[in-house]
Short mmCIF file of C-alpha atoms and ligand atoms in Angstrom, two decimals:
data_model
loop_
_atom_site.label_atom_id
_atom_site.label_comp_id
_atom_site.label_asym_id
_atom_site.label_seq_id
_atom_site.Cartn_x
_atom_site.Cartn_y
_atom_site.Cartn_z
CA UNK A 577 112.96 93.19 117.21
CA UNK A 578 115.83 91.72 115.19
CA UNK A 579 115.41 93.87 112.11
CA UNK A 580 116.69 92.51 108.81
CA UNK A 581 116.96 88.94 110.06
CA UNK A 582 115.73 86.08 107.88
CA UNK A 583 115.76 83.61 110.77
CA UNK A 584 112.44 82.60 112.33
CA UNK A 585 113.37 83.39 115.93
CA UNK A 586 112.32 81.83 119.21
CA UNK A 587 111.03 85.23 120.28
CA UNK A 588 110.12 88.00 117.84
CA UNK A 589 110.28 90.59 120.63
CA UNK A 590 113.89 89.94 121.50
CA UNK A 591 117.18 91.08 120.01
CA UNK A 592 119.77 88.40 119.36
CA UNK A 593 123.45 89.27 119.20
CA UNK A 594 125.36 87.30 116.57
CA UNK A 595 127.81 84.81 118.12
CA UNK A 596 131.03 84.76 116.12
CA UNK A 597 133.59 83.02 118.30
CA UNK A 598 133.88 80.86 121.38
CA UNK A 599 136.84 80.55 123.74
CA UNK A 600 136.58 78.24 126.76
CA UNK A 601 133.71 79.51 128.93
CA UNK A 602 133.26 82.63 126.79
CA UNK A 603 131.18 83.57 123.74
CA UNK A 604 132.17 86.60 121.68
CA UNK A 605 129.55 88.42 119.64
CA UNK A 606 129.92 90.32 116.37
CA UNK A 607 130.05 93.66 118.22
CA UNK A 608 133.02 92.42 120.27
CA UNK A 609 131.17 91.78 123.56
CA UNK A 610 132.41 88.85 125.65
CA UNK A 611 129.82 86.77 127.51
CA UNK A 612 130.66 84.33 130.30
CA UNK A 613 128.60 81.24 129.51
CA UNK A 614 127.41 80.27 133.01
CA UNK A 615 124.68 78.03 131.60
CA UNK A 616 126.79 76.16 129.01
CA UNK A 617 124.10 77.66 126.75
CA UNK A 618 121.46 75.16 127.92
CA UNK A 619 123.64 72.63 129.78
CA UNK A 620 125.21 71.69 126.44
CA UNK A 621 128.78 72.98 126.29
CA UNK A 622 130.56 70.61 128.67
CA UNK A 623 134.14 70.97 127.42
CA UNK A 624 133.99 74.67 126.59
CA UNK A 625 133.82 76.59 123.34
CA UNK A 626 136.41 76.72 120.57
CA UNK A 627 138.28 73.45 121.15
CA UNK A 628 139.99 73.20 117.78
CA UNK A 629 140.66 69.46 117.92
CA UNK A 630 136.94 68.67 117.85
CA UNK A 631 136.57 70.55 114.57
CA UNK A 632 139.64 68.78 113.21
CA UNK A 633 138.21 65.35 114.08
CA UNK A 634 134.95 66.28 112.34
CA UNK A 635 136.76 67.57 109.25
CA UNK A 636 138.86 64.42 109.09
CA UNK A 637 135.76 62.20 109.29
CA UNK A 638 133.98 64.33 106.72
CA UNK A 639 136.89 64.01 104.30
CA UNK A 640 136.81 60.20 104.67
CA UNK A 641 133.04 59.60 104.54
CA UNK A 642 130.52 62.21 105.66
CA UNK A 643 127.33 60.19 105.26
CA UNK A 644 126.23 56.62 104.76
CA UNK A 645 122.58 55.66 105.31
CA UNK A 646 122.06 53.38 108.32
CA UNK A 647 119.77 51.10 106.30
CA UNK A 648 122.87 50.13 104.31
CA UNK A 649 125.96 50.86 106.40
CA UNK A 650 127.26 51.33 109.90
CA UNK A 651 130.21 53.66 110.43
CA UNK A 652 133.40 53.32 112.46
CA UNK A 653 132.90 56.47 114.62
CA UNK A 654 129.35 55.42 115.51
CA UNK A 655 130.52 51.90 116.46
CA UNK A 656 133.33 53.32 118.55
CA UNK A 657 131.18 55.87 120.37
CA UNK A 658 128.43 53.31 121.06
CA UNK A 659 130.91 50.93 122.67
CA UNK A 660 132.40 53.73 124.79
CA UNK A 661 129.02 54.96 126.02
CA UNK A 662 127.99 51.45 127.03
CA UNK A 663 131.18 51.12 129.07
CA UNK A 664 130.27 54.31 130.98
CA UNK A 665 126.74 53.04 131.70
CA UNK A 666 125.47 50.79 134.53
CA UNK A 667 126.33 47.06 134.36
CA UNK A 668 123.11 45.96 132.60
CA UNK A 669 124.17 47.93 129.51
CA UNK A 670 127.77 46.75 129.33
CA UNK A 671 127.28 43.21 128.19
CA UNK A 672 124.89 43.06 125.25
CA UNK A 673 123.49 46.59 125.34
CA UNK A 674 123.27 48.72 122.19
CA UNK A 675 123.07 52.43 121.34
CA UNK A 676 120.64 54.16 118.97
CA UNK A 677 122.03 57.55 117.89
CA UNK A 678 119.77 60.50 117.08
CA UNK A 679 120.26 64.16 116.19
CA UNK A 680 119.27 65.47 119.62
CA UNK A 681 117.31 64.99 122.83
CA UNK A 682 113.73 65.10 121.56
CA UNK A 683 114.48 62.45 118.93
CA UNK A 684 115.99 60.32 121.69
CA UNK A 685 112.77 60.59 123.72
CA UNK A 686 110.64 59.74 120.66
CA UNK A 687 112.85 56.74 120.02
CA UNK A 688 112.50 55.54 123.63
CA UNK A 689 108.70 55.83 123.52
CA UNK A 690 108.52 53.67 120.40
CA UNK A 691 111.19 51.31 121.67
CA UNK A 692 109.20 50.71 124.87
CA UNK A 693 106.05 50.03 122.87
CA UNK A 694 107.75 47.65 120.46
CA UNK A 695 109.63 45.89 123.27
CA UNK A 696 106.29 44.85 124.77
CA UNK A 697 105.01 43.73 121.35
CA UNK A 698 108.16 41.62 120.93
CA UNK A 699 107.61 40.22 124.43
CA UNK A 700 104.00 39.14 123.89
CA UNK A 701 102.43 42.07 125.84
CA UNK A 702 100.55 43.89 123.03
CA UNK A 703 98.27 45.70 125.51
CA UNK A 704 101.21 47.77 126.81
CA UNK A 705 101.88 51.12 125.12
CA UNK A 706 101.59 54.05 127.54
CA UNK A 707 104.64 55.89 128.85
CA UNK A 708 103.92 57.27 132.32
CA UNK A 709 105.74 60.45 133.30
CA UNK A 710 105.74 63.17 135.94
CA UNK A 711 103.90 66.46 136.16
CA UNK A 712 106.82 68.89 136.49
CA UNK A 713 109.12 67.54 133.79
CA UNK A 714 110.47 68.15 130.30
CA UNK A 715 111.45 65.47 127.80
CA UNK A 716 111.48 67.34 124.49
CA UNK A 717 109.51 69.40 122.02
CA UNK A 718 108.27 66.88 119.44
CA UNK A 719 104.72 65.66 120.01
CA UNK A 720 105.52 62.29 121.60
CA UNK A 721 108.15 63.86 123.84
CA UNK A 722 105.78 66.71 124.68
CA UNK A 723 103.01 64.29 125.59
CA UNK A 724 105.22 62.74 128.29
CA UNK A 725 106.44 66.16 129.45
CA UNK A 726 104.60 67.81 132.32
CA UNK A 727 105.94 71.35 131.80
CA UNK A 728 102.65 73.29 131.70
CA UNK A 729 103.85 76.37 129.81
CA UNK A 730 105.61 74.40 127.10
CA UNK A 731 102.62 72.05 126.65
CA UNK A 732 99.82 74.63 126.77
CA UNK A 733 99.47 75.63 123.08
CA UNK A 734 99.63 72.01 121.91
CA UNK A 735 97.39 70.38 124.50
CA UNK A 736 94.75 69.26 121.95
CA UNK A 737 97.44 67.41 119.96
CA UNK A 738 98.86 65.42 122.86
CA UNK A 739 97.84 61.89 123.87
CA UNK A 740 97.57 61.43 127.66
CA UNK A 741 99.10 58.24 129.05
CA UNK A 742 99.29 59.43 132.65
CA UNK A 743 101.32 61.85 134.75
CA UNK A 744 102.16 61.19 138.39
CA UNK A 745 103.55 63.44 141.09
CA UNK A 746 106.99 64.98 140.70
CA UNK A 747 109.36 64.63 143.64
CA UNK A 748 110.15 68.16 144.82
CA UNK A 749 110.25 68.31 148.60
CA UNK A 750 111.20 71.99 148.76
CA UNK A 751 107.67 73.14 147.86
CA UNK A 752 105.59 70.03 148.38
CA UNK A 753 106.75 67.97 151.38
CA UNK A 754 104.46 69.85 153.82
CA UNK A 755 104.71 68.21 157.25
CA UNK A 756 106.39 65.03 155.91
CA UNK A 757 110.11 64.42 156.29
CA UNK A 758 111.92 64.66 152.97
CA UNK A 759 112.41 60.89 153.01
CA UNK A 760 108.76 60.04 153.74
CA UNK A 761 107.72 62.53 151.07
CA UNK A 762 110.12 60.96 148.53
CA UNK A 763 108.76 57.46 149.10
CA UNK A 764 105.17 58.74 148.96
CA UNK A 765 105.95 60.33 145.56
CA UNK A 766 107.40 57.07 144.26
CA UNK A 767 104.34 55.21 145.54
CA UNK A 768 102.22 57.48 143.37
CA UNK A 769 103.52 55.39 140.45
CA UNK A 770 102.43 52.21 142.20
CA UNK A 771 98.98 53.70 142.77
CA UNK A 772 98.72 54.72 139.11
CA UNK A 773 99.70 51.25 137.95
CA UNK A 774 96.93 49.72 140.08
CA UNK A 775 94.40 52.03 138.41
CA UNK A 776 92.49 51.69 135.12
CA UNK A 777 95.46 52.61 132.88
CA UNK A 778 97.96 50.45 134.74
CA UNK A 779 97.69 47.41 132.50
CA UNK A 780 98.43 49.47 129.37
CA UNK A 781 101.61 51.02 130.82
CA UNK A 782 104.81 50.22 128.93
CA UNK A 783 107.36 52.41 130.72
CA UNK A 784 108.01 55.18 133.19
CA UNK A 785 110.21 58.12 132.13
CA UNK A 786 111.83 60.62 134.49
CA UNK A 787 114.76 63.02 134.90
CA UNK A 788 116.88 61.75 137.83
CA UNK A 789 117.77 65.41 138.52
CA UNK A 790 115.07 67.68 137.08
CA UNK A 791 116.74 70.28 134.87
CA UNK A 792 114.95 73.29 133.41
CA UNK A 793 111.47 72.72 134.86
CA UNK A 794 112.41 72.58 138.56
CA UNK A 795 115.86 74.14 138.49
CA UNK A 796 118.12 71.20 139.36
CA UNK A 797 115.80 69.47 141.85
CA UNK A 798 117.38 66.34 143.35
CA UNK A 799 114.97 63.65 144.61
CA UNK A 800 114.92 62.69 148.28
CA UNK A 801 116.51 59.57 149.75
CA UNK A 802 114.82 56.37 148.67
CA UNK A 803 112.88 57.84 145.74
CA UNK A 804 114.82 56.42 142.82
CA UNK A 805 115.33 53.02 144.50
CA UNK A 806 111.56 52.71 145.13
CA UNK A 807 110.76 53.81 141.54
CA UNK A 808 113.13 51.11 140.27
CA UNK A 809 111.42 48.50 142.46
CA UNK A 810 107.92 49.46 141.28
CA UNK A 811 108.94 49.29 137.61
CA UNK A 812 110.43 45.81 138.10
CA UNK A 813 107.40 44.53 140.07
CA UNK A 814 105.03 45.78 137.38
CA UNK A 815 107.25 44.70 134.46
CA UNK A 816 107.40 48.16 132.93
CA UNK A 817 110.58 49.74 131.60
CA UNK A 818 112.41 52.46 133.48
CA UNK A 819 113.66 55.27 131.20
CA UNK A 820 116.17 57.72 132.69
CA UNK A 821 116.17 60.98 130.74
CA UNK A 822 119.76 62.12 131.18
CA UNK A 823 119.71 64.51 128.25
CA UNK A 824 120.58 67.33 130.63
CA UNK A 825 121.98 65.48 133.65
CA UNK A 826 124.14 62.95 131.78
CA UNK A 827 127.65 62.92 130.32
CA UNK A 828 129.34 63.99 133.54
CA UNK A 829 127.31 67.04 134.47
CA UNK A 830 126.60 65.73 137.98
CA UNK A 831 130.17 64.39 138.38
CA UNK A 832 129.30 60.84 137.32
CA UNK A 833 128.78 59.77 133.70
CA UNK A 834 125.04 59.46 134.38
CA UNK A 835 123.20 61.03 137.33
CA UNK A 836 121.34 57.80 138.09
CA UNK A 837 124.69 56.24 139.05
CA UNK A 838 124.55 58.29 142.27
CA UNK A 839 121.76 55.91 143.32
CA UNK A 840 122.96 52.63 141.97
CA UNK A 841 119.70 51.88 140.18
CA UNK A 842 119.79 50.23 136.74
CA UNK A 843 117.32 51.78 134.30
CA UNK A 844 116.37 49.89 131.11
CA UNK A 845 116.95 52.86 128.81
CA UNK A 846 119.12 55.98 129.23
CA UNK A 847 118.58 59.05 127.06
CA UNK A 848 121.54 61.28 126.26
CA UNK A 849 121.81 64.55 124.33
CA UNK A 850 123.22 68.04 124.87
CA UNK A 851 126.69 67.42 126.40
CA UNK A 852 127.35 64.22 124.41
CA UNK A 853 128.94 66.30 121.63
CA UNK A 854 129.25 69.46 123.75
CA UNK A 855 127.44 71.51 121.10
CA UNK A 856 130.00 70.76 118.37
CA UNK A 857 127.46 68.64 116.48
CA UNK A 858 123.74 67.81 116.82
CA UNK A 859 123.77 64.45 118.58
CA UNK A 860 121.65 62.41 120.96
CA UNK A 861 121.67 58.77 121.98
CA UNK A 862 119.41 56.10 123.41
CA UNK A 863 121.29 53.54 125.48
CA UNK A 864 119.37 50.28 125.37
CA UNK A 865 120.01 47.59 127.97
CA UNK A 866 120.76 43.98 127.10
CA UNK A 867 117.30 42.65 128.07
CA UNK A 868 115.59 44.88 125.52
CA UNK A 869 118.13 44.09 122.83
CA UNK A 870 117.55 40.35 123.41
CA UNK A 871 113.78 40.78 123.01
CA UNK A 872 114.32 42.36 119.57
CA UNK A 873 116.89 39.76 118.57
CA UNK A 874 114.58 36.90 119.60
CA UNK A 875 111.52 38.60 118.10
CA UNK A 876 110.99 40.39 114.80
CA UNK A 877 114.57 41.66 114.62
CA UNK A 878 113.33 44.94 113.13
CA UNK A 879 112.77 48.24 114.97
CA UNK A 880 110.04 50.07 113.04
CA UNK A 881 111.61 53.48 113.39
CA UNK A 882 114.35 55.57 111.83
CA UNK A 883 115.74 58.99 110.99
CA UNK A 884 117.76 59.82 107.86
CA UNK A 885 120.50 61.42 109.94
CA UNK A 886 120.70 58.89 112.79
CA UNK A 887 124.21 57.79 113.80
CA UNK A 888 125.73 60.43 111.54
CA UNK A 889 129.46 59.73 111.02
CA UNK A 890 130.57 63.35 111.47
CA UNK A 891 128.39 63.89 114.58
CA UNK A 892 129.54 60.64 116.20
CA UNK A 893 133.15 61.59 115.34
CA UNK A 894 132.50 64.80 117.29
CA UNK A 895 131.13 62.68 120.17
CA UNK A 896 134.31 60.58 120.21
CA UNK A 897 136.54 63.65 120.11
CA UNK A 898 134.59 65.23 123.00
CA UNK A 899 134.92 62.03 125.03
CA UNK A 900 138.66 61.93 124.24
CA UNK A 901 138.93 65.49 125.54
CA UNK A 902 136.92 64.73 128.69
CA UNK A 903 139.17 61.74 129.41
CA UNK A 904 142.47 63.44 128.56
CA UNK A 905 141.69 66.39 130.83
CA UNK A 906 139.94 64.27 133.51
CA UNK A 907 136.95 66.59 133.28
CA UNK A 908 134.41 64.27 134.94
CA UNK A 909 136.59 64.53 138.07
CA UNK A 910 136.90 68.28 137.67
CA UNK A 911 133.10 68.68 137.95
CA UNK A 912 133.24 67.71 141.65
CA UNK A 913 136.02 70.12 142.54
CA UNK A 914 134.95 73.19 140.56
CA UNK A 915 131.30 72.73 141.55
CA UNK A 916 132.39 73.03 145.20
CA UNK A 917 134.11 76.33 144.34
CA UNK A 918 131.03 77.62 142.52
CA UNK A 919 128.68 76.52 145.33
CA UNK A 920 130.94 78.25 147.89
CA UNK A 921 130.93 81.45 145.81
CA UNK A 922 127.13 81.33 145.51
CA UNK A 923 126.52 80.48 149.18
CA UNK A 924 126.53 84.11 150.47
CA UNK A 925 123.58 84.82 148.13
CA UNK A 926 121.40 82.68 150.40
CA UNK A 927 121.26 85.53 152.89
CA UNK A 928 119.46 87.73 150.32
CA UNK A 929 115.79 88.10 151.36
CA UNK A 930 114.56 86.92 147.95
CA UNK A 931 116.89 83.98 147.37
CA UNK A 932 115.11 80.98 148.80
CA UNK A 933 117.15 78.02 147.65
CA UNK A 934 120.39 77.09 145.94
CA UNK A 935 120.25 73.43 144.91
CA UNK A 936 121.54 70.86 142.49
CA UNK A 937 124.25 68.36 141.89
CA UNK A 938 127.69 68.84 140.34
CA UNK A 939 127.55 71.60 137.75
CA UNK A 940 123.76 71.55 137.45
CA UNK A 941 122.71 74.24 139.90
CA UNK A 942 119.40 76.05 140.41
CA UNK A 943 118.81 79.32 142.28
CA UNK A 944 115.22 80.05 143.24
CA UNK A 945 113.75 83.46 144.04
CA UNK A 946 110.70 84.04 146.27
CA UNK A 947 108.57 86.92 147.44
CA UNK A 948 108.56 85.72 151.04
CA UNK A 949 111.31 83.53 152.35
CA UNK A 950 109.45 82.22 155.42
CA UNK A 951 106.37 81.03 153.58
CA UNK A 952 108.31 80.34 150.32
CA UNK A 953 105.56 82.30 148.57
CA UNK A 954 106.53 82.90 144.91
CA UNK A 955 106.24 86.16 143.00
CA UNK A 956 103.23 86.65 140.72
CA UNK A 957 104.30 85.29 137.29
CA UNK A 958 103.53 88.71 135.72
CA UNK A 959 106.57 90.17 137.54
CA UNK A 960 108.76 88.01 135.31
CA UNK A 961 111.47 87.75 137.98
CA UNK A 962 113.54 84.93 136.43
CA UNK A 963 113.77 86.74 133.09
CA UNK A 964 114.62 90.03 134.82
CA UNK A 965 117.44 88.32 136.72
CA UNK A 966 118.70 86.91 133.42
CA UNK A 967 118.67 90.37 131.85
CA UNK A 968 120.41 91.98 134.82
CA UNK A 969 123.12 89.27 134.82
CA UNK A 970 123.48 89.79 131.08
CA UNK A 971 124.28 93.46 131.75
CA UNK A 972 127.28 92.03 133.64
CA UNK A 973 128.03 89.87 130.56
CA UNK A 974 127.04 86.62 132.29
CA UNK A 975 124.64 84.21 130.54
CA UNK A 976 122.13 82.27 132.68
CA UNK A 977 119.08 80.06 131.93
CA UNK A 978 115.84 81.45 133.46
CA UNK A 979 112.57 79.53 133.91
CA UNK A 980 109.23 80.16 135.57
CA UNK A 981 106.83 77.62 137.02
CA UNK A 982 108.85 75.53 139.48
CA UNK A 983 106.17 75.86 142.19
CA UNK A 984 103.07 74.75 140.29
CA UNK A 985 103.83 75.01 136.59
CA UNK A 986 103.01 78.73 136.46
CA UNK A 987 104.39 80.36 139.59
CA UNK A 988 107.97 80.16 140.78
CA UNK A 989 111.16 81.73 139.42
CA UNK A 990 114.59 80.23 139.11
CA UNK A 991 117.72 80.37 137.02
CA UNK A 992 119.83 77.41 136.07
CA UNK A 993 123.62 77.43 136.04
CA UNK A 994 125.39 74.72 134.05
CA UNK A 995 128.79 76.07 133.03
CA UNK A 996 131.46 74.17 131.09
CA UNK A 997 133.48 71.72 133.21
CA UNK A 998 136.62 73.79 132.52
CA UNK A 999 135.29 76.72 134.57
CA UNK A 1000 138.05 78.23 136.70
CA UNK A 1001 137.94 79.92 140.11
CA UNK A 1002 138.08 83.43 138.65
CA UNK A 1003 135.14 82.72 136.34
CA UNK A 1004 133.22 81.13 139.20
CA UNK A 1005 133.64 84.36 141.21
CA UNK A 1006 132.49 86.42 138.20
CA UNK A 1007 129.29 84.35 137.97
CA UNK A 1008 128.48 84.83 141.67
CA UNK A 1009 129.31 88.55 141.41
CA UNK A 1010 127.01 89.03 138.41
CA UNK A 1011 124.11 87.32 140.17
CA UNK A 1012 124.68 89.42 143.27
CA UNK A 1013 124.59 92.55 141.16
CA UNK A 1014 121.47 91.28 139.34
CA UNK A 1015 119.73 90.80 142.71
CA UNK A 1016 120.53 94.38 143.66
CA UNK A 1017 119.06 95.67 140.40
CA UNK A 1018 115.93 93.50 140.39
CA UNK A 1019 115.19 93.92 144.13
CA UNK A 1020 116.35 97.46 145.03
CA UNK A 1021 116.00 97.93 148.80
C1 PLP B 1378 115.71 66.59 130.26
C2 PLP B 1378 115.54 66.95 128.81
N1 PLP B 1378 115.01 66.05 127.98
C3 PLP B 1378 114.85 66.33 126.66
C4 PLP B 1378 115.22 67.55 126.13
C5 PLP B 1378 115.04 67.83 124.65
O1 PLP B 1378 116.28 67.87 124.02
P1 PLP B 1378 116.49 68.66 122.63
O2 PLP B 1378 116.21 70.09 122.93
O3 PLP B 1378 117.91 68.37 122.27
O4 PLP B 1378 115.53 68.09 121.65
C6 PLP B 1378 115.76 68.52 126.98
C7 PLP B 1378 116.13 69.85 126.45
O5 PLP B 1378 116.24 70.81 127.15
C8 PLP B 1378 115.94 68.21 128.35
O6 PLP B 1378 116.46 69.10 129.20
#
């Protein structure tokens, strides 16, 4: 237990080293240990730690004007960042779209839920309010975001507080396709939304929210061919909004600005967080397409929602500086090349009897561990395999992101890797080496 700490911790049974400095892909703690940040903390630190120019941009903004309430003023850095994000987004955002800035991912999800509801009010569809989501998913920790999340462990204590608008099947062929081809399975999963919308709650549905590449819950699970296209079609046919939660997968992590751009489908709302300011400032964003903006402009003109710290000048200045850095160093392009190096370094781990899958897209990579490779049978959750792998990798000074539950919400162990885009070949080899050593410790032969 962290004795003498005044911080209410995430886990009272764990010791937390004190982080004092960051340098590129490394975090240095107060006792001088150096940790290789193979998870970008939690898929946050896209440009690496300790980039001095981001701090300088924030200090400069702070010395000009640190805060102006959005009920009275807009700010130049927020305007600039909004325009830049819209230019990175699919075509339906570029001409007439707008951006709502928040202080993080969960606030972005809350904003999208209310935006979807109010959009239908503005459009003369007052019966529509429910946001449909998927069973194995995570969209944030506030109550609205939690109600659309399917992650069983994270929901469990709060179940009585959560409204239920409907969860459909996730799309995770690796454990669920059975005798279907991956493609037939993917389309069947998408059609689960269609089936739901024909049911009793269909007429009250306002939107469907999903992670194009599922991050923490499924360990970088990529949907099968045809899934996202069919989901897009069903949303259009049923006149409900499509919300892409790109809080983890966005801002270049999959080698395109937004993961959904790998499929050429235009969502109505895109949620961004984490990498948008690369951890230098708390920032999230809701990208709102032109059609929704028009409905508000034509209608009441007022979004009944707001946070004191939304569109904060210093945080959006950090977002601009991070985007400058990404552009100057061509880091979106670097994701493709360095992810190939990392995947090649990890590939030999597949031959380990307990490594069942290495999956993902770009620098969002999941490694899953099973008890029996042929049947893909998971370990009993009580064996705590994912956490033990994390600890063993930590002994090699490599930080990973462990999660349980990818099989059915309770069983299944994986770790997520989401290193900074500046990762080099030597660091990539260190990550693979640490995981190999962790496997030897956790599964002694
Ligand atoms: C896909 C996804 N959505 C939403 C969130 C919530 O974001 P935040 O923790 O910034 O509130 C997360 C955080 O892990 C996430 O991965």
